[in-house]
CSV table of C-alpha atoms in Angstrom, one decimal:
chain,number,residue,atom,x,y,z
A,26,UNK,CA,-61.9,-15.5,-32.1
A,27,UNK,CA,-63.2,-12.7,-29.9
A,28,UNK,CA,-61.0,-9.8,-28.8
A,29,UNK,CA,-61.1,-10.8,-25.2
A,30,UNK,CA,-60.3,-14.5,-25.9
A,31,UNK,CA,-57.3,-13.7,-28.1
A,32,UNK,CA,-56.1,-11.2,-25.5
A,33,UNK,CA,-56.2,-13.7,-22.8
A,34,UNK,CA,-54.4,-16.3,-24.9
A,35,UNK,CA,-51.6,-13.8,-25.6
A,36,UNK,CA,-51.4,-12.8,-21.9
A,37,UNK,CA,-51.3,-16.5,-20.9
A,38,UNK,CA,-48.5,-17.3,-23.4
A,39,UNK,CA,-46.6,-14.2,-22.3
A,40,UNK,CA,-47.0,-15.3,-18.6
A,41,UNK,CA,-45.9,-18.9,-19.2
A,42,UNK,CA,-42.9,-17.9,-21.3
A,43,UNK,CA,-41.9,-15.1,-19.0
A,44,UNK,CA,-41.9,-17.3,-16.0
A,45,UNK,CA,-40.4,-20.4,-17.5
A,46,UNK,CA,-37.7,-19.1,-19.8
A,47,UNK,CA,-35.0,-18.3,-17.3
A,48,UNK,CA,-35.5,-21.6,-15.4
A,49,UNK,CA,-35.8,-23.9,-18.4
A,50,UNK,CA,-32.7,-22.6,-20.1
A,51,UNK,CA,-30.4,-22.2,-17.1
A,52,UNK,CA,-29.4,-25.9,-16.9
A,53,UNK,CA,-28.4,-25.8,-20.6
A,54,UNK,CA,-26.0,-23.0,-20.0
A,55,UNK,CA,-24.6,-23.9,-16.6
A,56,UNK,CA,-21.5,-25.3,-18.3
A,57,UNK,CA,-20.4,-21.8,-19.1
A,58,UNK,CA,-17.4,-20.6,-17.0
A,59,UNK,CA,-19.5,-18.2,-15.0
A,60,UNK,CA,-22.1,-20.8,-14.1
A,61,UNK,CA,-24.6,-19.5,-16.6
A,62,UNK,CA,-24.8,-16.0,-14.9
A,63,UNK,CA,-24.1,-14.3,-18.2
A,64,UNK,CA,-26.9,-16.3,-19.9
A,65,UNK,CA,-29.4,-15.4,-17.2
A,66,UNK,CA,-28.5,-11.7,-17.5
A,67,UNK,CA,-29.0,-12.0,-21.3
A,68,UNK,CA,-32.4,-13.5,-20.7
A,69,UNK,CA,-33.4,-10.8,-18.3
A,70,UNK,CA,-32.0,-7.9,-20.4
A,71,UNK,CA,-32.7,-9.2,-23.9
A,72,UNK,CA,-35.0,-12.2,-24.2
A,73,UNK,CA,-37.8,-11.1,-21.8
A,74,UNK,CA,-38.0,-7.6,-23.1
A,75,UNK,CA,-38.2,-8.9,-26.7
A,76,UNK,CA,-40.8,-11.4,-25.7
A,77,UNK,CA,-42.8,-8.5,-24.2
A,78,UNK,CA,-42.3,-6.4,-27.3
A,79,UNK,CA,-43.6,-9.2,-29.5
A,80,UNK,CA,-46.6,-10.1,-27.4
A,81,UNK,CA,-47.5,-6.4,-26.8
A,82,UNK,CA,-47.4,-5.5,-30.5
A,83,UNK,CA,-49.3,-8.6,-31.5
A,84,UNK,CA,-52.1,-7.8,-28.9
A,85,UNK,CA,-52.1,-4.1,-30.0
A,86,UNK,CA,-52.6,-5.1,-33.6
A,87,UNK,CA,-55.2,-7.7,-32.9
A,88,UNK,CA,-57.2,-6.1,-30.1
A,89,UNK,CA,-56.1,-2.5,-29.5
A,90,UNK,CA,-54.1,-1.2,-26.5
A,91,UNK,CA,-54.7,-2.5,-23.0
A,92,UNK,CA,-53.7,-1.6,-19.5
A,93,UNK,CA,-53.0,-5.3,-18.8
A,94,UNK,CA,-49.6,-4.8,-20.5
A,95,UNK,CA,-48.8,-2.2,-17.9
A,96,UNK,CA,-49.6,-4.5,-15.0
A,97,UNK,CA,-48.5,-7.9,-16.3
A,98,UNK,CA,-44.7,-7.4,-16.5
A,99,UNK,CA,-44.6,-6.0,-12.9
A,100,UNK,CA,-46.6,-8.9,-11.5
A,101,UNK,CA,-44.7,-11.5,-13.4
A,102,UNK,CA,-41.3,-10.2,-12.4
A,103,UNK,CA,-42.0,-10.6,-8.7
A,104,UNK,CA,-41.2,-14.4,-8.6
A,105,UNK,CA,-38.0,-13.7,-10.5
A,106,UNK,CA,-37.1,-11.0,-8.1
A,107,UNK,CA,-37.4,-13.3,-5.1
A,108,UNK,CA,-36.1,-16.5,-6.7
A,109,UNK,CA,-33.6,-15.8,-9.4
A,110,UNK,CA,-32.1,-12.7,-8.0
A,111,UNK,CA,-31.9,-13.9,-4.3
A,112,UNK,CA,-33.5,-10.7,-3.1
A,113,UNK,CA,-35.4,-12.4,-0.3
A,114,UNK,CA,-32.4,-12.2,2.0
A,115,UNK,CA,-31.9,-8.4,1.8
A,116,UNK,CA,-34.6,-6.5,0.1
A,117,UNK,CA,-33.2,-3.0,0.7
A,118,UNK,CA,-30.2,-3.7,-1.6
A,119,UNK,CA,-32.2,-4.9,-4.6
A,120,UNK,CA,-35.1,-2.5,-4.9
A,121,UNK,CA,-33.2,-0.4,-7.5
A,122,UNK,CA,-32.8,-3.6,-9.6
A,123,UNK,CA,-36.5,-4.4,-9.2
A,124,UNK,CA,-37.5,-1.0,-10.5
A,125,UNK,CA,-34.9,-1.1,-13.3
A,126,UNK,CA,-36.1,-4.5,-14.6
A,127,UNK,CA,-39.9,-3.7,-14.2
A,128,UNK,CA,-39.3,-0.4,-16.0
A,129,UNK,CA,-37.6,-2.1,-18.8
A,130,UNK,CA,-40.3,-4.7,-19.1
A,131,UNK,CA,-43.2,-2.2,-18.9
A,132,UNK,CA,-41.4,0.0,-21.5
A,133,UNK,CA,-41.0,-3.0,-23.9
A,134,UNK,CA,-44.6,-4.2,-23.5
A,135,UNK,CA,-47.0,-1.3,-22.8
A,136,UNK,CA,-45.5,1.4,-25.0
A,137,UNK,CA,-45.4,-0.8,-28.2
A,138,UNK,CA,-48.9,-2.1,-27.3
A,139,UNK,CA,-50.1,1.4,-27.0
A,140,UNK,CA,-48.6,2.5,-30.3
A,141,UNK,CA,-49.8,-0.6,-32.2
A,142,UNK,CA,-53.3,-0.1,-30.6
A,143,UNK,CA,-53.5,3.6,-31.6
A,144,UNK,CA,-52.4,2.8,-35.1
A,145,UNK,CA,-55.0,0.1,-35.3
A,146,UNK,CA,-57.7,2.4,-34.1
A,147,UNK,CA,-56.7,5.2,-36.5
A,148,UNK,CA,-56.7,2.7,-39.4
A,149,UNK,CA,-60.1,1.5,-38.4
A,150,UNK,CA,-61.5,5.0,-38.3
A,151,UNK,CA,-60.0,5.9,-41.7
A,152,UNK,CA,-61.6,2.7,-43.2
A,153,UNK,CA,-64.9,3.5,-41.6
A,154,UNK,CA,-64.9,7.0,-43.1
A,155,UNK,CA,-64.2,5.7,-46.7
């Protein structure tokens, strides 16, 4: 599998899971006393960053670091921002949450991807020298 093909497969899997996870799991946990709100927050604060961490590291190990992991979480969070958080009615109130969540997601995808990619590159250089 070529680098670009495996990278696109990982990005596609990340996109599908990132977009679908909150909406697929919400009906399961609607029976909770708070209407599933705690579960949704757990998904936004825990599951989606861990998903980004796993995909970012896997891509960094397989293909090296990429700027796609800096852009993808921000673009993919826009539908959640407008749909799940009801931000369409009053955008000025929720911009701080948008920047908080996108900062968390970028931090959990791009930074591990960068570290894994740099480690991969240094290991390849050391193998090439020996």
